[in-house]
mmCIF file of C-alpha atoms in Angstrom:
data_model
loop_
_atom_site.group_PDB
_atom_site.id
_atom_site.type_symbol
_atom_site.label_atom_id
_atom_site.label_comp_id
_atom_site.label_asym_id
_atom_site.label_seq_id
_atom_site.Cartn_x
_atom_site.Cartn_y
_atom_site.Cartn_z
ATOM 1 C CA UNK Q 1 110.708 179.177 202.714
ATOM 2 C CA UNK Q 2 108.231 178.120 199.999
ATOM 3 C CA UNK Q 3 104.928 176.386 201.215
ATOM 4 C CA UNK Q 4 102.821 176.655 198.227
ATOM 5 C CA UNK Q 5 101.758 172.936 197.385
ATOM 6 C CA UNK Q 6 99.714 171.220 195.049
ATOM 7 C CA UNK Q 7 98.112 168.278 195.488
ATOM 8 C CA UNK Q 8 97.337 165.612 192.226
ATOM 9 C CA UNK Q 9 94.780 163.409 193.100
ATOM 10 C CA UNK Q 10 93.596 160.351 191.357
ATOM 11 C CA UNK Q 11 89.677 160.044 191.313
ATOM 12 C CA UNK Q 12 89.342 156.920 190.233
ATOM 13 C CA UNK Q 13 87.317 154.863 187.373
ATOM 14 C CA UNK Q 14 83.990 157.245 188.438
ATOM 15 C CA UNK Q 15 82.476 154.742 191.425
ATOM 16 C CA UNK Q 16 82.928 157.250 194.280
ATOM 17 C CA UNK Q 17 83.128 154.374 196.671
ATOM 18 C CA UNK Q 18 86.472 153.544 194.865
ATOM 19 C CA UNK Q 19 88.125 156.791 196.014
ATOM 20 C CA UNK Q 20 90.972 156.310 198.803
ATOM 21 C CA UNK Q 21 90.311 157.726 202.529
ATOM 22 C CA UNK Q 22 93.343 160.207 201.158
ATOM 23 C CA UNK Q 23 92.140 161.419 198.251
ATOM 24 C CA UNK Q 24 89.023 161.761 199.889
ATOM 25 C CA UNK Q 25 90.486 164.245 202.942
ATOM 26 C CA UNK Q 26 92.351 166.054 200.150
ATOM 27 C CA UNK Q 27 89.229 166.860 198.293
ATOM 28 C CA UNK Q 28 87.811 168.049 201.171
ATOM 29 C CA UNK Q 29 89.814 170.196 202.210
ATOM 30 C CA UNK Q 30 90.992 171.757 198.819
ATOM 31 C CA UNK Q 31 89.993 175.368 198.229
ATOM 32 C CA UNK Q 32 90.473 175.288 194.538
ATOM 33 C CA UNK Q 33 90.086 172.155 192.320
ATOM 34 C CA UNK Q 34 91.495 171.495 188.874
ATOM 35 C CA UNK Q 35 88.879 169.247 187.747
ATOM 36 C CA UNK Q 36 88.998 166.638 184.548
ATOM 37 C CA UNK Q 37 86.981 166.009 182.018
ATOM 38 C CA UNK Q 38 86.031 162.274 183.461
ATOM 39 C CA UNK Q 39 86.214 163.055 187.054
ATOM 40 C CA UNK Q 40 82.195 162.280 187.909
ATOM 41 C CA UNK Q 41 79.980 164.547 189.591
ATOM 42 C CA UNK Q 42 79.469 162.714 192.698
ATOM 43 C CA UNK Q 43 82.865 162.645 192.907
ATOM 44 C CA UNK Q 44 82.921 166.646 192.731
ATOM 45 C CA UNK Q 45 80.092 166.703 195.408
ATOM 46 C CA UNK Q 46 82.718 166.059 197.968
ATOM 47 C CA UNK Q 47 84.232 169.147 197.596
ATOM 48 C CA UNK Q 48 83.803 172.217 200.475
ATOM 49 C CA UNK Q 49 80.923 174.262 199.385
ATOM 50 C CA UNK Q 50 83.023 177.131 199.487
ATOM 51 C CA UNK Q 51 85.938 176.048 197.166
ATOM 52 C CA UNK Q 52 86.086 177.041 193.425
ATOM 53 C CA UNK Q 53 85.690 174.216 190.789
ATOM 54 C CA UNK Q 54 87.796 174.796 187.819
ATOM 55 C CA UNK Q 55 86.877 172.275 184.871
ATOM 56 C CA UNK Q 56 90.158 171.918 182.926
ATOM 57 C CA UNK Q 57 88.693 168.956 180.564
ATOM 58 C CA UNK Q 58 91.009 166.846 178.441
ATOM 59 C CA UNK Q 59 89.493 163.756 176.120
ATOM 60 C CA UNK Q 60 90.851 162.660 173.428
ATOM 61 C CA UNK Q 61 88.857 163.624 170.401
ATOM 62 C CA UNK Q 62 87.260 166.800 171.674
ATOM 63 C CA UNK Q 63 88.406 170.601 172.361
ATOM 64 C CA UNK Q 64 90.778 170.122 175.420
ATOM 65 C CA UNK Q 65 91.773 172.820 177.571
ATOM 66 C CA UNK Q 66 96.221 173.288 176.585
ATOM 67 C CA UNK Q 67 97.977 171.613 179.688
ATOM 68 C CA UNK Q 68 100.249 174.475 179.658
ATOM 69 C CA UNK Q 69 97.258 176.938 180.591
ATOM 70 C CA UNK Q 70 96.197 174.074 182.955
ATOM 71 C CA UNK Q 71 99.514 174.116 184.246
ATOM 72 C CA UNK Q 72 99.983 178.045 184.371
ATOM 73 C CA UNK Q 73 96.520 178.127 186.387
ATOM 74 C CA UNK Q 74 97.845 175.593 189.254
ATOM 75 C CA UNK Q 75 101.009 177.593 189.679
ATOM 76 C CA UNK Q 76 99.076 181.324 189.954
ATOM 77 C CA UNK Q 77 96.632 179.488 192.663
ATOM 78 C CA UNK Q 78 99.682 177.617 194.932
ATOM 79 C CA UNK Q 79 101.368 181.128 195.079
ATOM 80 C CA UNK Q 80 98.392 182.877 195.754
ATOM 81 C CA UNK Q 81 97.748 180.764 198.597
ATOM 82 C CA UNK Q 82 95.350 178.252 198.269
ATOM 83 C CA UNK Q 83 94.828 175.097 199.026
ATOM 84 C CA UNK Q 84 95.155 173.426 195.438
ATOM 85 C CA UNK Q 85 94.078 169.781 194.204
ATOM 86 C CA UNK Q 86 94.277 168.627 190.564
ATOM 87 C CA UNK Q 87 91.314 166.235 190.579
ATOM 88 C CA UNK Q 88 92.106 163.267 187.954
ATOM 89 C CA UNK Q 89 90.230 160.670 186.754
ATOM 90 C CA UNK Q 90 91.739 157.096 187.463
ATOM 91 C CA UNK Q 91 95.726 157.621 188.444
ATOM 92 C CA UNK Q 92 97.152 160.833 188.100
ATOM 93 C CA UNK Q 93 100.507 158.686 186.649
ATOM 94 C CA UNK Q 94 98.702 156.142 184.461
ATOM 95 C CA UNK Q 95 97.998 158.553 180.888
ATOM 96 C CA UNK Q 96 97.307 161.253 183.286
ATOM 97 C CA UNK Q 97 100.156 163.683 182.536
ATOM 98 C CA UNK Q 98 100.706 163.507 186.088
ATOM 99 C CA UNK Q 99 104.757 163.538 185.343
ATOM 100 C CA UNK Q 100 104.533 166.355 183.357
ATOM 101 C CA UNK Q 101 102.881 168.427 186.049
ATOM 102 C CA UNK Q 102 105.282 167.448 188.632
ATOM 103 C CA UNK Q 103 108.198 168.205 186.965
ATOM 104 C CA UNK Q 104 106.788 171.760 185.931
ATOM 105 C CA UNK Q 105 105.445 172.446 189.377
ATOM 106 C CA UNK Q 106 108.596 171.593 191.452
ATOM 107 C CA UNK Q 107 110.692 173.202 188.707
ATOM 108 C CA UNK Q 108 108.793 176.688 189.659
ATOM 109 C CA UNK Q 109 109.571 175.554 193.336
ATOM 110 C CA UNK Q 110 105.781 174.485 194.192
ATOM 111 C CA UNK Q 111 105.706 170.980 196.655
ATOM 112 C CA UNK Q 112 103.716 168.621 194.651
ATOM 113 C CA UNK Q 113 102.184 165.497 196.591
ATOM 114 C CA UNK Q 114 100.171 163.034 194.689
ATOM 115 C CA UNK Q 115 97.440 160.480 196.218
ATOM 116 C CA UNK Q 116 96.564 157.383 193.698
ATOM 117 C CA UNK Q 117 93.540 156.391 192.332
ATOM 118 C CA UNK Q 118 92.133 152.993 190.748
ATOM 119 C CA UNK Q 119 92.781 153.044 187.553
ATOM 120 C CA UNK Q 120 90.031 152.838 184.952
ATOM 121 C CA UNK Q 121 91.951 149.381 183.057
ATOM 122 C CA UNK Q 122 91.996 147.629 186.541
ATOM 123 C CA UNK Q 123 88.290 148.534 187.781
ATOM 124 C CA UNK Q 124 86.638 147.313 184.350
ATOM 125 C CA UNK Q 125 87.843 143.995 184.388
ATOM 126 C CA UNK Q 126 87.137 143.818 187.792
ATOM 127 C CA UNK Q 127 83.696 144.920 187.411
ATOM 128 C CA UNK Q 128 83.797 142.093 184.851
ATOM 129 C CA UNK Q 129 84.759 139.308 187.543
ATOM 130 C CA UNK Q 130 88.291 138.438 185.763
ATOM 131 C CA UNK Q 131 91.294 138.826 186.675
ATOM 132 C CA UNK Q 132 94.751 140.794 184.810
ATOM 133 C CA UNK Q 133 96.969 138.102 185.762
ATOM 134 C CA UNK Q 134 96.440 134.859 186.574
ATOM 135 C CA UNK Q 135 98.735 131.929 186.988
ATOM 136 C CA UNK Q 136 97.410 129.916 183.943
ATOM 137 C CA UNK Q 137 96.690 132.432 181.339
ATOM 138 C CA UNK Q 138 99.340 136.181 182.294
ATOM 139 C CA UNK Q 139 101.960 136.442 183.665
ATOM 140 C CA UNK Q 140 102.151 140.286 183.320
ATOM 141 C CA UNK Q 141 100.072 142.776 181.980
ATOM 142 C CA UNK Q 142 101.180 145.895 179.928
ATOM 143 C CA UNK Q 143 99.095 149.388 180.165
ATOM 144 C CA UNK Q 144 99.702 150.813 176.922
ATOM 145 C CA UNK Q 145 97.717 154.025 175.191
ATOM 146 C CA UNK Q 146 96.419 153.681 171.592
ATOM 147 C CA UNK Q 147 96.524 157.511 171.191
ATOM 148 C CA UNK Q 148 100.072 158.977 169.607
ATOM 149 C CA UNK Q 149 100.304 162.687 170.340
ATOM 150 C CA UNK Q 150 100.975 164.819 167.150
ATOM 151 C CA UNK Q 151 104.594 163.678 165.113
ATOM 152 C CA UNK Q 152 104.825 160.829 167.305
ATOM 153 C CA UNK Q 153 104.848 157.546 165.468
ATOM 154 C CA UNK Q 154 102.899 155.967 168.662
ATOM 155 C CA UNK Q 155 103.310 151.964 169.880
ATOM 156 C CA UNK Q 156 104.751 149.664 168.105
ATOM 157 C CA UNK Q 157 101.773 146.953 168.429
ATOM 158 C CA UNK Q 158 103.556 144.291 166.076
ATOM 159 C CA UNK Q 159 106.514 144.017 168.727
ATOM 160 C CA UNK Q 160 103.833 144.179 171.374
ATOM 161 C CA UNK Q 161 102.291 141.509 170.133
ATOM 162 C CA UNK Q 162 105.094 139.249 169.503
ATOM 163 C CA UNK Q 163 106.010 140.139 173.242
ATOM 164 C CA UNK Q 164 102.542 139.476 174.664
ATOM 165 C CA UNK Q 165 101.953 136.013 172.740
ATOM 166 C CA UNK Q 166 105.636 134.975 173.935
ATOM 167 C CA UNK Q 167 105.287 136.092 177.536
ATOM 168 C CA UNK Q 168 101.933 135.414 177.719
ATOM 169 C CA UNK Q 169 101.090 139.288 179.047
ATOM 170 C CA UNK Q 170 97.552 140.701 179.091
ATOM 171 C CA UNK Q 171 97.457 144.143 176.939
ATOM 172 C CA UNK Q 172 95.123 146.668 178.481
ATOM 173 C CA UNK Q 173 94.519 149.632 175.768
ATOM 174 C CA UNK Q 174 93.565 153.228 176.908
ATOM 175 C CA UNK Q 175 92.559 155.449 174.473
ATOM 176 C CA UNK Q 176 91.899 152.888 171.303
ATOM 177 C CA UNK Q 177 87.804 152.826 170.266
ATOM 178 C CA UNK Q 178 89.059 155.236 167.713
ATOM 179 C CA UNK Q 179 92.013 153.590 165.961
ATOM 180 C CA UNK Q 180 90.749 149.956 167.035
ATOM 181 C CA UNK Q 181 90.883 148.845 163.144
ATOM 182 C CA UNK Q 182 94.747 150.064 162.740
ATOM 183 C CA UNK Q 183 95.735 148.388 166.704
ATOM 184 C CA UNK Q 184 93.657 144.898 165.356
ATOM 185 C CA UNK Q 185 95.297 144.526 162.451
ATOM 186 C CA UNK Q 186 98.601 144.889 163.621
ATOM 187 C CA UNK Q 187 97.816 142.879 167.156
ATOM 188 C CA UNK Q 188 96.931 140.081 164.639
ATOM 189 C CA UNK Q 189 100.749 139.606 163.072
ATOM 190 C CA UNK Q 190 101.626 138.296 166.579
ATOM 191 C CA UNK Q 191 98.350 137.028 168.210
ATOM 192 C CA UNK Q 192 95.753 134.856 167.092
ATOM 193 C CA UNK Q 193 92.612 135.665 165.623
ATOM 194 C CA UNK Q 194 90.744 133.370 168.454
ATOM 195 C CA UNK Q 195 92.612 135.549 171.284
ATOM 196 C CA UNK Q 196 89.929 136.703 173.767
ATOM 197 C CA UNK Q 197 89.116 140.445 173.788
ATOM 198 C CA UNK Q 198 86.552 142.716 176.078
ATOM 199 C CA UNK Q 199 85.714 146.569 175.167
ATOM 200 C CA UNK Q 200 84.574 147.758 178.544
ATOM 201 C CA UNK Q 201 82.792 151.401 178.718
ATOM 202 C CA UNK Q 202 82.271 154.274 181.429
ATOM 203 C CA UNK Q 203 83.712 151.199 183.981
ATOM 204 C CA UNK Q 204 82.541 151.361 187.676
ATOM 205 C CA UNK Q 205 79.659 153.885 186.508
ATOM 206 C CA UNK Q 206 75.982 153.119 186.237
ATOM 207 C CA UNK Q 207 75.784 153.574 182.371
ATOM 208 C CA UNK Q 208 78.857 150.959 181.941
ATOM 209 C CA UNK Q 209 78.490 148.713 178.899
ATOM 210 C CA UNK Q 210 80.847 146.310 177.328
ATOM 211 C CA UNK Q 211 81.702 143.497 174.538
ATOM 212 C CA UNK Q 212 82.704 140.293 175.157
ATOM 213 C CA UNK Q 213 84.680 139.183 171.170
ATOM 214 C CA UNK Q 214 88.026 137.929 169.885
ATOM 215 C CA UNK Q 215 91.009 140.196 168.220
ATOM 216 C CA UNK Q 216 90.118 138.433 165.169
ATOM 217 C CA UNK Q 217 86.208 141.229 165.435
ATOM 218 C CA UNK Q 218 87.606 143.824 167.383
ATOM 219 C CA UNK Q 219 86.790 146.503 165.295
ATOM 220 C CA UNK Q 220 83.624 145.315 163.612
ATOM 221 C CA UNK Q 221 82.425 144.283 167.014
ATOM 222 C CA UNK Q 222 83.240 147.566 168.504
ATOM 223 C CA UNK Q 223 81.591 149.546 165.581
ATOM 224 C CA UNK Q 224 78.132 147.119 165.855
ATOM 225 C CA UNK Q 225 77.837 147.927 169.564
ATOM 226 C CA UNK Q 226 78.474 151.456 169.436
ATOM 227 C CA UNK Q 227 80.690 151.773 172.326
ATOM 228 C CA UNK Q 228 82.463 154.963 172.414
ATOM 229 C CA UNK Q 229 84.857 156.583 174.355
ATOM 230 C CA UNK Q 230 85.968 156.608 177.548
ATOM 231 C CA UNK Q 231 85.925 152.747 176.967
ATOM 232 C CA UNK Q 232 89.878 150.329 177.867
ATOM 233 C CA UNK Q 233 90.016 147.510 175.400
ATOM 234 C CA UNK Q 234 91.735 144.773 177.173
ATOM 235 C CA UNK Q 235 93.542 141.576 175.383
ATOM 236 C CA UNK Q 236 94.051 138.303 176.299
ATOM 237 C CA UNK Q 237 93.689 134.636 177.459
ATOM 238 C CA UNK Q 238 92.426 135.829 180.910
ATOM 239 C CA UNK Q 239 89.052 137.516 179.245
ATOM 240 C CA UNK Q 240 88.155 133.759 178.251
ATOM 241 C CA UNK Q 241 87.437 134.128 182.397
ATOM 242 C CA UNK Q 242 84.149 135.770 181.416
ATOM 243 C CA UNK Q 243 82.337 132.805 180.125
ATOM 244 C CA UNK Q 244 82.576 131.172 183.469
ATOM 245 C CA UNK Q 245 82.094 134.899 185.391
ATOM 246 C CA UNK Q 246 78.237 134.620 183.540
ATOM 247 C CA UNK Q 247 77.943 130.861 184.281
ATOM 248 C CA UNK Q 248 78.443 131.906 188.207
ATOM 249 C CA UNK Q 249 77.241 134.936 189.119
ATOM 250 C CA UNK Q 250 77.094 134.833 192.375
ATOM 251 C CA UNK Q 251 80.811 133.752 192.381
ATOM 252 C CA UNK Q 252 81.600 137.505 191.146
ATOM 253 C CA UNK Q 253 79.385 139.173 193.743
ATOM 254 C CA UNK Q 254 81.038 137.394 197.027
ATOM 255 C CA UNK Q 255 84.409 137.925 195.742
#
């Protein structure tokens, strides 16, 4: 019978306090990690000072290591034994190919167990003090990338839009600094100008920054502040929460 396993664990926004107790154990006892690009290093630190670290980085925008190499390196070290965990930042199944490593694995007959992690759209606003849902402004919220892979025509943002302003949803866009101009002025055939926007960088990290605007700036906004990526942009009526958030501090820190 087959034991070889690997594990794909979600590291979270980059706040090592925001790990799970179970992706914590895993890490610990892992013998070779398959490490992200935005996986921090105090995150790393937790690893056994006698397993191998294996950075496998993937961000949009800059030389990525070919997921099928990534993929072909997790299979050699689950055969060969080890203790294997695939160390992702935020949720391994939220834009983190996750799916497409468990179907490869467990089609080469590998176990595959995967431990979640906070995702980086959830922990900005959060850090923020507002809400993704809320009973006056969202009734839903859609996680949605604003990077197309190569011949694929990507989201539709005008039927997103129409969609969000009719079912009042709050958008929360992965992957967009760069093509923030093109997901704007699409947004803006189905929402209005005034809807509330906030452009939220390296969330749950010391160096996070972010924008308060409306869809109506997005893009010049994002371009005068100089936020980069990794930055979420996040859409919608429950951002206008941030006004009072600043008003009340101290209403954000005993939450």
């Amino acid at each position: 019978m087959n034991h070889s396993k690997v594990t794909l664990v979600g590291a979270g926004p980059g706040d090592p306090e925001l790990l799970t107790l179970k992706a914590l154990k895993a890490i610990q006892q892992a013998t070779v990690l398959f490490v992200d690009d935005l996986v921090s290093a105090d995150i790393v630190a937790f690893a056994s000072s006698k397993a191998r670290i294996v950075y496998v980085g993937k961000r949009g925008g800059c030389k990525s290591t070919p997921q099928a190499f990534i993929e072909k390196l997790m299979l050699m070290a689950a055969k060969e034994g080890e203790t294997v965990v695939r160390l992702k930042g935020g949720d391994p199944f939220i834009f983190g190919r996750g799916g497409e490593e468990v179907e490869h694995l467990k089609a080469a007959g590998i176990q595959v167990e995967v431990i979640n992690g906070i995702t980086a759209g959830l922990a900005a606003v959060t850090s923020l003090g507002v809400p993704l849902t809320h009973r006056q402004h969202a009734h839903g919220v859609v996680f949605v990338t604003g990077h197309a892979k190569p011949g694929d025509t990507g989201t539709d943002w005008r039927a997103l839009a129409a969609t969000a302003h009719s079912a009042r949803l709050t958008l929360v866009i992965y992957m967009g600094v760069s093509g923030a101009e093109r997901i704007q002025d699409e947004l803006l055939s189905g929402l209005p100008a005034a809807t509330p926007v906030a452009v939220i960088q390296n969330a749950s990290l010391p160096a996070q920054r972010h924008i308060r605007t409306t869809l109506g700036r997005l893009a010049t906004d994002i371009h005068l502040s100089g936020l980069a990526s990794p930055s979420v942009i996040v859409v919608g009526d429950v951002i206008s929460g941030l006004a009072q958030a600043a008003e009340h501090p101290e209403a954000r820190r005993t939450a």
